[in-house]
Amino acid sequence: MTGIRATVCGILIAVRAGCFASKMAQLCREEGNELFRRGMYRAAVDKYTEGIALERDNAKLYSNRALCYRKLQKPEQALSDAERALELDPKSVKARYYFGLCLREAGRHSEAVPELRRAYALCEDSTLEYGKFTEEVYATLCEAERELWDKRAGQRLAELEDLTTFAHAAIKKYTSSVKSKERTNAAESGEKLIACLFREKSQWQTSEVPEYYCCSITMAVMRDPVIVSSGHTFERSAILEHIESHGPTCPITRKPIDKAKIVPNLALKSAIDDFLRQNSWAYME
């Protein structure tokens, strides 16, 4: 019995010690948060580090320390902490967002964009109200999508320019060394090749967003298009703000609209999502 009692006592002591350590880690996080709000980032890092020493599987401590490292312009440490936070809590919206944000700032856009998309999806699917944070996530996603497009477009346009120059030189050299009939055929084939290269170049160059994909209030591409009783479609947040400020009237027809009859325009949302997947440059339009 003595051995069993000793074992039980040891477990109770360990549990109490663990609870005490967790409470102390929570206190460190709260103190670190206050230091962060006051702009004392180095002191906040020290406080979060103290908390991590007490509770090494606390994802929030790593997330918060990652933010401090960003403020201190230490991207490698920020990325490491953000990644660790995500490992500890894969469903954390903020851990996912900070990880994507750190990847973007490290210039790793092809990895950052999927992470930011997941963070935004978590915001949208969550039962919690993230409010302005959701807008911050979406804005960062838009910027990262556009930067990734610009990077890829720049690389591909440079390649196409080199190919066009090479094709012109090769065609000129070949046609000057063959007979008249062969020269004509070669010239025609060369013109087709050059035309193909120009068509691809035009696909990589910024075009225009279809007007009906944009909200007539915000003039931006719609994320959550809804149809009002007048038959017109608007961005949900924009039309709700309009109703709050100007009353339940359609901004276009000025006719009364029923707030209870605002419904999602799912077909248009699907079309916009497809368009954005193929034209990342449009995220910032």
JSON list of C-alpha atoms in Angstrom, two decimals, residues 68-276:
[
{"chain": "A", "resi": 68, "resn": "CYS", "atom": "CA", "xyz": [7.39, 40.41, -31.69]},
{"chain": "A", "resi": 69, "resn": "TYR", "atom": "CA", "xyz": [10.17, 39.05, -33.87]},
{"chain": "A", "resi": 70, "resn": "ARG", "atom": "CA", "xyz": [8.41, 40.55, -36.93]},
{"chain": "A", "resi": 71, "resn": "LYS", "atom": "CA", "xyz": [8.36, 43.93, -35.22]},
{"chain": "A", "resi": 72, "resn": "LEU", "atom": "CA", "xyz": [12.04, 43.52, -34.39]},
{"chain": "A", "resi": 73, "resn": "GLN", "atom": "CA", "xyz": [12.76, 42.63, -38.04]},
{"chain": "A", "resi": 74, "resn": "LYS", "atom": "CA", "xyz": [13.99, 39.13, -37.25]},
{"chain": "A", "resi": 75, "resn": "PRO", "atom": "CA", "xyz": [12.28, 37.14, -40.03]},
{"chain": "A", "resi": 76, "resn": "GLU", "atom": "CA", "xyz": [13.99, 33.80, -39.41]},
{"chain": "A", "resi": 77, "resn": "GLN", "atom": "CA", "xyz": [13.00, 33.70, -35.75]},
{"chain": "A", "resi": 78, "resn": "ALA", "atom": "CA", "xyz": [9.49, 34.90, -36.60]},
{"chain": "A", "resi": 79, "resn": "LEU", "atom": "CA", "xyz": [9.04, 32.17, -39.20]},
{"chain": "A", "resi": 80, "resn": "SER", "atom": "CA", "xyz": [10.39, 29.48, -36.85]},
{"chain": "A", "resi": 81, "resn": "ASP", "atom": "CA", "xyz": [7.98, 30.48, -34.06]},
{"chain": "A", "resi": 82, "resn": "ALA", "atom": "CA", "xyz": [5.03, 30.77, -36.42]},
{"chain": "A", "resi": 83, "resn": "GLU", "atom": "CA", "xyz": [5.73, 27.29, -37.79]},
{"chain": "A", "resi": 84, "resn": "ARG", "atom": "CA", "xyz": [6.02, 25.87, -34.28]},
{"chain": "A", "resi": 85, "resn": "ALA", "atom": "CA", "xyz": [2.72, 27.47, -33.26]},
{"chain": "A", "resi": 86, "resn": "LEU", "atom": "CA", "xyz": [1.02, 25.88, -36.27]},
{"chain": "A", "resi": 87, "resn": "GLU", "atom": "CA", "xyz": [2.48, 22.46, -35.44]},
{"chain": "A", "resi": 88, "resn": "LEU", "atom": "CA", "xyz": [1.03, 22.74, -31.93]},
{"chain": "A", "resi": 89, "resn": "ASP", "atom": "CA", "xyz": [-2.38, 24.01, -33.07]},
{"chain": "A", "resi": 90, "resn": "PRO", "atom": "CA", "xyz": [-3.14, 23.34, -36.78]},
{"chain": "A", "resi": 91, "resn": "LYS", "atom": "CA", "xyz": [-6.68, 24.71, -36.39]},
{"chain": "A", "resi": 92, "resn": "SER", "atom": "CA", "xyz": [-5.55, 28.05, -35.00]},
{"chain": "A", "resi": 93, "resn": "VAL", "atom": "CA", "xyz": [-6.58, 30.87, -37.34]},
{"chain": "A", "resi": 94, "resn": "LYS", "atom": "CA", "xyz": [-3.92, 33.23, -36.04]},
{"chain": "A", "resi": 95, "resn": "ALA", "atom": "CA", "xyz": [-1.13, 30.64, -36.10]},
{"chain": "A", "resi": 96, "resn": "ARG", "atom": "CA", "xyz": [-2.01, 29.81, -39.72]},
{"chain": "A", "resi": 97, "resn": "TYR", "atom": "CA", "xyz": [-2.16, 33.49, -40.67]},
{"chain": "A", "resi": 98, "resn": "TYR", "atom": "CA", "xyz": [1.12, 34.41, -38.98]},
{"chain": "A", "resi": 99, "resn": "PHE", "atom": "CA", "xyz": [2.84, 31.47, -40.66]},
{"chain": "A", "resi": 100, "resn": "GLY", "atom": "CA", "xyz": [1.58, 32.57, -44.08]},
{"chain": "A", "resi": 101, "resn": "LEU", "atom": "CA", "xyz": [2.51, 36.16, -43.32]},
{"chain": "A", "resi": 102, "resn": "CYS", "atom": "CA", "xyz": [6.07, 35.20, -42.34]},
{"chain": "A", "resi": 103, "resn": "LEU", "atom": "CA", "xyz": [6.44, 33.06, -45.48]},
{"chain": "A", "resi": 104, "resn": "ARG", "atom": "CA", "xyz": [5.32, 36.01, -47.61]},
{"chain": "A", "resi": 105, "resn": "GLU", "atom": "CA", "xyz": [7.78, 38.36, -45.93]},
{"chain": "A", "resi": 106, "resn": "ALA", "atom": "CA", "xyz": [10.52, 35.80, -46.53]},
{"chain": "A", "resi": 107, "resn": "GLY", "atom": "CA", "xyz": [9.73, 35.99, -50.26]},
{"chain": "A", "resi": 108, "resn": "ARG", "atom": "CA", "xyz": [8.31, 32.45, -50.32]},
{"chain": "A", "resi": 109, "resn": "HIS", "atom": "CA", "xyz": [5.06, 33.45, -52.03]},
{"chain": "A", "resi": 110, "resn": "SER", "atom": "CA", "xyz": [4.26, 30.07, -53.58]},
{"chain": "A", "resi": 111, "resn": "GLU", "atom": "CA", "xyz": [4.15, 28.62, -50.04]},
{"chain": "A", "resi": 112, "resn": "ALA", "atom": "CA", "xyz": [2.58, 31.69, -48.41]},
{"chain": "A", "resi": 113, "resn": "VAL", "atom": "CA", "xyz": [-0.50, 31.95, -50.64]},
{"chain": "A", "resi": 114, "resn": "PRO", "atom": "CA", "xyz": [-1.92, 28.46, -49.81]},
{"chain": "A", "resi": 115, "resn": "GLU", "atom": "CA", "xyz": [-1.39, 29.10, -46.08]},
{"chain": "A", "resi": 116, "resn": "LEU", "atom": "CA", "xyz": [-3.12, 32.49, -46.29]},
{"chain": "A", "resi": 117, "resn": "ARG", "atom": "CA", "xyz": [-6.00, 30.93, -48.22]},
{"chain": "A", "resi": 118, "resn": "ARG", "atom": "CA", "xyz": [-6.40, 28.35, -45.46]},
{"chain": "A", "resi": 119, "resn": "ALA", "atom": "CA", "xyz": [-6.29, 31.09, -42.81]},
{"chain": "A", "resi": 120, "resn": "TYR", "atom": "CA", "xyz": [-9.01, 33.04, -44.61]},
{"chain": "A", "resi": 121, "resn": "ALA", "atom": "CA", "xyz": [-11.12, 29.88, -44.99]},
{"chain": "A", "resi": 122, "resn": "LEU", "atom": "CA", "xyz": [-10.75, 29.24, -41.25]},
{"chain": "A", "resi": 123, "resn": "CYS", "atom": "CA", "xyz": [-11.96, 32.78, -40.54]},
{"chain": "A", "resi": 124, "resn": "GLU", "atom": "CA", "xyz": [-14.97, 32.32, -42.81]},
{"chain": "A", "resi": 125, "resn": "ASP", "atom": "CA", "xyz": [-15.87, 28.89, -41.39]},
{"chain": "A", "resi": 126, "resn": "SER", "atom": "CA", "xyz": [-15.34, 29.75, -37.74]},
{"chain": "A", "resi": 127, "resn": "THR", "atom": "CA", "xyz": [-18.28, 30.25, -35.39]},
{"chain": "A", "resi": 128, "resn": "LEU", "atom": "CA", "xyz": [-16.25, 33.00, -33.74]},
{"chain": "A", "resi": 129, "resn": "GLU", "atom": "CA", "xyz": [-16.55, 36.58, -34.96]},
{"chain": "A", "resi": 130, "resn": "TYR", "atom": "CA", "xyz": [-13.11, 37.71, -36.15]},
{"chain": "A", "resi": 131, "resn": "GLY", "atom": "CA", "xyz": [-14.32, 41.01, -37.65]},
{"chain": "A", "resi": 132, "resn": "LYS", "atom": "CA", "xyz": [-11.43, 43.27, -38.60]},
{"chain": "A", "resi": 133, "resn": "PHE", "atom": "CA", "xyz": [-8.95, 40.40, -38.33]},
{"chain": "A", "resi": 134, "resn": "THR", "atom": "CA", "xyz": [-10.74, 38.63, -41.20]},
{"chain": "A", "resi": 135, "resn": "GLU", "atom": "CA", "xyz": [-10.37, 41.79, -43.28]},
{"chain": "A", "resi": 136, "resn": "GLU", "atom": "CA", "xyz": [-6.66, 41.93, -42.43]},
{"chain": "A", "resi": 137, "resn": "VAL", "atom": "CA", "xyz": [-6.22, 38.29, -43.49]},
{"chain": "A", "resi": 138, "resn": "TYR", "atom": "CA", "xyz": [-8.05, 38.88, -46.76]},
{"chain": "A", "resi": 139, "resn": "ALA", "atom": "CA", "xyz": [-6.07, 42.04, -47.52]},
{"chain": "A", "resi": 140, "resn": "THR", "atom": "CA", "xyz": [-2.79, 40.19, -46.92]},
{"chain": "A", "resi": 141, "resn": "LEU", "atom": "CA", "xyz": [-4.00, 37.30, -49.10]},
{"chain": "A", "resi": 142, "resn": "CYS", "atom": "CA", "xyz": [-4.83, 39.72, -51.92]},
{"chain": "A", "resi": 143, "resn": "GLU", "atom": "CA", "xyz": [-1.41, 41.34, -51.72]},
{"chain": "A", "resi": 144, "resn": "ALA", "atom": "CA", "xyz": [0.35, 37.97, -51.67]},
{"chain": "A", "resi": 145, "resn": "GLU", "atom": "CA", "xyz": [-1.69, 36.68, -54.62]},
{"chain": "A", "resi": 146, "resn": "ARG", "atom": "CA", "xyz": [-0.86, 39.77, -56.65]},
{"chain": "A", "resi": 147, "resn": "GLU", "atom": "CA", "xyz": [2.84, 39.60, -55.72]},
{"chain": "A", "resi": 148, "resn": "LEU", "atom": "CA", "xyz": [2.98, 35.94, -56.70]},
{"chain": "A", "resi": 149, "resn": "TRP", "atom": "CA", "xyz": [1.31, 36.71, -60.03]},
{"chain": "A", "resi": 150, "resn": "ASP", "atom": "CA", "xyz": [3.68, 39.60, -60.71]},
{"chain": "A", "resi": 151, "resn": "LYS", "atom": "CA", "xyz": [6.68, 37.40, -59.88]},
{"chain": "A", "resi": 152, "resn": "ARG", "atom": "CA", "xyz": [5.57, 34.56, -62.15]},
{"chain": "A", "resi": 153, "resn": "ALA", "atom": "CA", "xyz": [4.44, 36.92, -64.90]},
{"chain": "A", "resi": 154, "resn": "GLY", "atom": "CA", "xyz": [7.77, 38.75, -64.85]},
{"chain": "A", "resi": 155, "resn": "GLN", "atom": "CA", "xyz": [9.71, 35.52, -65.12]},
{"chain": "A", "resi": 156, "resn": "ARG", "atom": "CA", "xyz": [7.55, 34.14, -67.92]},
{"chain": "A", "resi": 157, "resn": "LEU", "atom": "CA", "xyz": [7.47, 37.39, -69.90]},
{"chain": "A", "resi": 158, "resn": "ALA", "atom": "CA", "xyz": [11.28, 37.53, -69.75]},
{"chain": "A", "resi": 159, "resn": "GLU", "atom": "CA", "xyz": [11.43, 33.93, -71.03]},
{"chain": "A", "resi": 160, "resn": "LEU", "atom": "CA", "xyz": [8.97, 34.72, -73.83]},
{"chain": "A", "resi": 161, "resn": "GLU", "atom": "CA", "xyz": [10.97, 37.80, -74.81]},
{"chain": "A", "resi": 162, "resn": "ASP", "atom": "CA", "xyz": [14.12, 35.69, -75.09]},
{"chain": "A", "resi": 163, "resn": "LEU", "atom": "CA", "xyz": [12.26, 33.04, -77.09]},
{"chain": "A", "resi": 164, "resn": "THR", "atom": "CA", "xyz": [10.87, 35.67, -79.46]},
{"chain": "A", "resi": 165, "resn": "THR", "atom": "CA", "xyz": [14.30, 37.16, -80.05]},
{"chain": "A", "resi": 166, "resn": "PHE", "atom": "CA", "xyz": [15.80, 33.72, -80.64]},
{"chain": "A", "resi": 167, "resn": "ALA", "atom": "CA", "xyz": [12.94, 32.74, -82.98]},
{"chain": "A", "resi": 168, "resn": "HIS", "atom": "CA", "xyz": [13.37, 35.90, -85.09]},
{"chain": "A", "resi": 169, "resn": "ALA", "atom": "CA", "xyz": [17.12, 35.28, -85.42]},
{"chain": "A", "resi": 170, "resn": "ALA", "atom": "CA", "xyz": [16.68, 31.57, -86.21]},
{"chain": "A", "resi": 171, "resn": "ILE", "atom": "CA", "xyz": [14.01, 32.20, -88.85]},
{"chain": "A", "resi": 172, "resn": "LYS", "atom": "CA", "xyz": [16.07, 34.93, -90.51]},
{"chain": "A", "resi": 173, "resn": "LYS", "atom": "CA", "xyz": [19.16, 32.70, -90.60]},
{"chain": "A", "resi": 174, "resn": "TYR", "atom": "CA", "xyz": [17.26, 29.70, -91.98]},
{"chain": "A", "resi": 175, "resn": "THR", "atom": "CA", "xyz": [15.31, 31.57, -94.67]},
{"chain": "A", "resi": 176, "resn": "SER", "atom": "CA", "xyz": [18.50, 33.18, -95.99]},
{"chain": "A", "resi": 177, "resn": "SER", "atom": "CA", "xyz": [20.06, 29.78, -96.63]},
{"chain": "A", "resi": 178, "resn": "VAL", "atom": "CA", "xyz": [17.23, 27.94, -98.45]},
{"chain": "A", "resi": 179, "resn": "LYS", "atom": "CA", "xyz": [15.52, 28.12, -101.85]},
{"chain": "A", "resi": 180, "resn": "SER", "atom": "CA", "xyz": [12.68, 30.47, -102.64]},
{"chain": "A", "resi": 181, "resn": "LYS", "atom": "CA", "xyz": [9.81, 27.97, -102.11]},
{"chain": "A", "resi": 182, "resn": "GLU", "atom": "CA", "xyz": [11.28, 26.61, -98.88]},
{"chain": "A", "resi": 183, "resn": "ARG", "atom": "CA", "xyz": [11.93, 30.18, -97.78]},
{"chain": "A", "resi": 184, "resn": "THR", "atom": "CA", "xyz": [8.22, 31.03, -98.13]},
{"chain": "A", "resi": 185, "resn": "ASN", "atom": "CA", "xyz": [7.12, 27.96, -96.15]},
{"chain": "A", "resi": 186, "resn": "ALA", "atom": "CA", "xyz": [9.68, 28.64, -93.44]},
{"chain": "A", "resi": 187, "resn": "ALA", "atom": "CA", "xyz": [8.60, 32.28, -93.21]},
{"chain": "A", "resi": 188, "resn": "GLU", "atom": "CA", "xyz": [4.95, 31.26, -92.78]},
{"chain": "A", "resi": 189, "resn": "SER", "atom": "CA", "xyz": [5.83, 28.73, -90.08]},
{"chain": "A", "resi": 190, "resn": "GLY", "atom": "CA", "xyz": [7.97, 31.34, -88.36]},
{"chain": "A", "resi": 191, "resn": "GLU", "atom": "CA", "xyz": [5.13, 33.86, -88.39]},
{"chain": "A", "resi": 192, "resn": "LYS", "atom": "CA", "xyz": [2.82, 31.31, -86.74]},
{"chain": "A", "resi": 193, "resn": "LEU", "atom": "CA", "xyz": [5.41, 30.61, -84.05]},
{"chain": "A", "resi": 194, "resn": "ILE", "atom": "CA", "xyz": [5.89, 34.32, -83.36]},
{"chain": "A", "resi": 195, "resn": "ALA", "atom": "CA", "xyz": [2.11, 34.78, -83.20]},
{"chain": "A", "resi": 196, "resn": "CYS", "atom": "CA", "xyz": [1.86, 31.98, -80.62]},
{"chain": "A", "resi": 197, "resn": "LEU", "atom": "CA", "xyz": [4.52, 33.62, -78.49]},
{"chain": "A", "resi": 198, "resn": "PHE", "atom": "CA", "xyz": [2.74, 36.98, -78.67]},
{"chain": "A", "resi": 199, "resn": "ARG", "atom": "CA", "xyz": [-0.57, 35.38, -77.69]},
{"chain": "A", "resi": 200, "resn": "GLU", "atom": "CA", "xyz": [0.99, 33.84, -74.59]},
{"chain": "A", "resi": 201, "resn": "LYS", "atom": "CA", "xyz": [2.61, 37.16, -73.71]},
{"chain": "A", "resi": 202, "resn": "SER", "atom": "CA", "xyz": [-0.77, 38.87, -73.84]},
{"chain": "A", "resi": 203, "resn": "GLN", "atom": "CA", "xyz": [-2.19, 36.23, -71.46]},
{"chain": "A", "resi": 204, "resn": "TRP", "atom": "CA", "xyz": [0.45, 37.09, -68.87]},
{"chain": "A", "resi": 205, "resn": "GLN", "atom": "CA", "xyz": [-0.10, 40.82, -69.16]},
{"chain": "A", "resi": 206, "resn": "THR", "atom": "CA", "xyz": [-2.71, 42.44, -66.91]},
{"chain": "A", "resi": 207, "resn": "SER", "atom": "CA", "xyz": [-6.16, 42.58, -68.45]},
{"chain": "A", "resi": 208, "resn": "GLU", "atom": "CA", "xyz": [-9.45, 43.94, -67.10]},
{"chain": "A", "resi": 209, "resn": "VAL", "atom": "CA", "xyz": [-11.89, 42.51, -64.56]},
{"chain": "A", "resi": 210, "resn": "PRO", "atom": "CA", "xyz": [-15.41, 42.00, -65.98]},
{"chain": "A", "resi": 211, "resn": "GLU", "atom": "CA", "xyz": [-17.54, 44.88, -64.74]},
{"chain": "A", "resi": 212, "resn": "TYR", "atom": "CA", "xyz": [-20.25, 42.57, -63.36]},
{"chain": "A", "resi": 213, "resn": "TYR", "atom": "CA", "xyz": [-17.71, 40.97, -61.01]},
{"chain": "A", "resi": 214, "resn": "CYS", "atom": "CA", "xyz": [-17.30, 44.30, -59.21]},
{"chain": "A", "resi": 215, "resn": "CYS", "atom": "CA", "xyz": [-19.59, 45.85, -56.61]},
{"chain": "A", "resi": 216, "resn": "SER", "atom": "CA", "xyz": [-21.11, 49.14, -57.76]},
{"chain": "A", "resi": 217, "resn": "ILE", "atom": "CA", "xyz": [-20.64, 50.54, -54.24]},
{"chain": "A", "resi": 218, "resn": "THR", "atom": "CA", "xyz": [-17.03, 49.58, -53.50]},
{"chain": "A", "resi": 219, "resn": "MET", "atom": "CA", "xyz": [-15.92, 49.25, -57.16]},
{"chain": "A", "resi": 220, "resn": "ALA", "atom": "CA", "xyz": [-13.87, 46.22, -56.05]},
{"chain": "A", "resi": 221, "resn": "VAL", "atom": "CA", "xyz": [-14.13, 42.55, -57.00]},
{"chain": "A", "resi": 222, "resn": "MET", "atom": "CA", "xyz": [-16.85, 40.98, -54.85]},
{"chain": "A", "resi": 223, "resn": "ARG", "atom": "CA", "xyz": [-16.05, 38.33, -52.25]},
{"chain": "A", "resi": 224, "resn": "ASP", "atom": "CA", "xyz": [-19.56, 37.70, -50.98]},
{"chain": "A", "resi": 225, "resn": "PRO", "atom": "CA", "xyz": [-22.04, 38.87, -53.65]},
{"chain": "A", "resi": 226, "resn": "VAL", "atom": "CA", "xyz": [-25.69, 39.05, -52.64]},
{"chain": "A", "resi": 227, "resn": "ILE", "atom": "CA", "xyz": [-28.87, 39.85, -54.56]},
{"chain": "A", "resi": 228, "resn": "VAL", "atom": "CA", "xyz": [-31.29, 42.40, -53.13]},
{"chain": "A", "resi": 229, "resn": "SER", "atom": "CA", "xyz": [-35.02, 42.58, -53.86]},
{"chain": "A", "resi": 230, "resn": "SER", "atom": "CA", "xyz": [-34.46, 45.14, -56.64]},
{"chain": "A", "resi": 231, "resn": "GLY", "atom": "CA", "xyz": [-32.59, 42.44, -58.59]},
{"chain": "A", "resi": 232, "resn": "HIS", "atom": "CA", "xyz": [-29.14, 44.07, -58.31]},
{"chain": "A", "resi": 233, "resn": "THR", "atom": "CA", "xyz": [-26.06, 42.41, -56.81]},
{"chain": "A", "resi": 234, "resn": "PHE", "atom": "CA", "xyz": [-23.70, 44.00, -54.27]},
{"chain": "A", "resi": 235, "resn": "GLU", "atom": "CA", "xyz": [-20.95, 43.03, -51.85]},
{"chain": "A", "resi": 236, "resn": "ARG", "atom": "CA", "xyz": [-22.76, 41.88, -48.70]},
{"chain": "A", "resi": 237, "resn": "SER", "atom": "CA", "xyz": [-20.87, 44.11, -46.25]},
{"chain": "A", "resi": 238, "resn": "ALA", "atom": "CA", "xyz": [-21.24, 47.12, -48.57]},
{"chain": "A", "resi": 239, "resn": "ILE", "atom": "CA", "xyz": [-25.01, 46.85, -49.01]},
{"chain": "A", "resi": 240, "resn": "LEU", "atom": "CA", "xyz": [-25.54, 46.23, -45.28]},
{"chain": "A", "resi": 241, "resn": "GLU", "atom": "CA", "xyz": [-23.48, 49.33, -44.49]},
{"chain": "A", "resi": 242, "resn": "HIS", "atom": "CA", "xyz": [-25.47, 51.29, -47.08]},
{"chain": "A", "resi": 243, "resn": "ILE", "atom": "CA", "xyz": [-28.76, 50.20, -45.47]},
{"chain": "A", "resi": 244, "resn": "GLU", "atom": "CA", "xyz": [-27.42, 51.15, -42.04]},
{"chain": "A", "resi": 245, "resn": "SER", "atom": "CA", "xyz": [-26.34, 54.62, -43.24]},
{"chain": "A", "resi": 246, "resn": "HIS", "atom": "CA", "xyz": [-29.01, 55.52, -45.81]},
{"chain": "A", "resi": 247, "resn": "GLY", "atom": "CA", "xyz": [-31.94, 53.26, -45.05]},
{"chain": "A", "resi": 248, "resn": "PRO", "atom": "CA", "xyz": [-33.34, 50.22, -46.92]},
{"chain": "A", "resi": 249, "resn": "THR", "atom": "CA", "xyz": [-33.13, 51.52, -50.47]},
{"chain": "A", "resi": 250, "resn": "CYS", "atom": "CA", "xyz": [-31.30, 50.18, -53.53]},
{"chain": "A", "resi": 251, "resn": "PRO", "atom": "CA", "xyz": [-28.24, 52.36, -54.33]},
{"chain": "A", "resi": 252, "resn": "ILE", "atom": "CA", "xyz": [-28.96, 52.04, -58.05]},
{"chain": "A", "resi": 253, "resn": "THR", "atom": "CA", "xyz": [-32.76, 52.23, -58.40]},
{"chain": "A", "resi": 254, "resn": "ARG", "atom": "CA", "xyz": [-33.43, 54.13, -55.14]},
{"chain": "A", "resi": 255, "resn": "LYS", "atom": "CA", "xyz": [-36.40, 51.83, -54.62]},
{"chain": "A", "resi": 256, "resn": "PRO", "atom": "CA", "xyz": [-37.13, 50.26, -51.21]},
{"chain": "A", "resi": 257, "resn": "ILE", "atom": "CA", "xyz": [-35.51, 46.89, -50.55]},
{"chain": "A", "resi": 258, "resn": "ASP", "atom": "CA", "xyz": [-36.25, 44.26, -47.93]},
{"chain": "A", "resi": 259, "resn": "LYS", "atom": "CA", "xyz": [-33.22, 43.47, -45.78]},
{"chain": "A", "resi": 260, "resn": "ALA", "atom": "CA", "xyz": [-34.76, 40.08, -44.93]},
{"chain": "A", "resi": 261, "resn": "LYS", "atom": "CA", "xyz": [-34.76, 39.12, -48.62]},
{"chain": "A", "resi": 262, "resn": "ILE", "atom": "CA", "xyz": [-31.04, 39.61, -49.26]},
{"chain": "A", "resi": 263, "resn": "VAL", "atom": "CA", "xyz": [-29.77, 36.27, -50.61]},
{"chain": "A", "resi": 264, "resn": "PRO", "atom": "CA", "xyz": [-26.32, 35.01, -51.71]},
{"chain": "A", "resi": 265, "resn": "ASN", "atom": "CA", "xyz": [-25.59, 35.10, -55.44]},
{"chain": "A", "resi": 266, "resn": "LEU", "atom": "CA", "xyz": [-23.93, 31.69, -55.46]},
{"chain": "A", "resi": 267, "resn": "ALA", "atom": "CA", "xyz": [-23.60, 31.41, -59.24]},
{"chain": "A", "resi": 268, "resn": "LEU", "atom": "CA", "xyz": [-21.76, 34.74, -59.46]},
{"chain": "A", "resi": 269, "resn": "LYS", "atom": "CA", "xyz": [-19.55, 33.89, -56.47]},
{"chain": "A", "resi": 270, "resn": "SER", "atom": "CA", "xyz": [-18.53, 30.62, -58.15]},
{"chain": "A", "resi": 271, "resn": "ALA", "atom": "CA", "xyz": [-17.72, 32.47, -61.38]},
{"chain": "A", "resi": 272, "resn": "ILE", "atom": "CA", "xyz": [-15.66, 35.11, -59.51]},
{"chain": "A", "resi": 273, "resn": "ASP", "atom": "CA", "xyz": [-13.75, 32.44, -57.57]},
{"chain": "A", "resi": 274, "resn": "ASP", "atom": "CA", "xyz": [-12.88, 30.66, -60.82]},
{"chain": "A", "resi": 275, "resn": "PHE", "atom": "CA", "xyz": [-11.80, 33.93, -62.42]},
{"chain": "A", "resi": 276, "resn": "LEU", "atom": "CA", "xyz": [-9.54, 34.82, -59.48]}
]
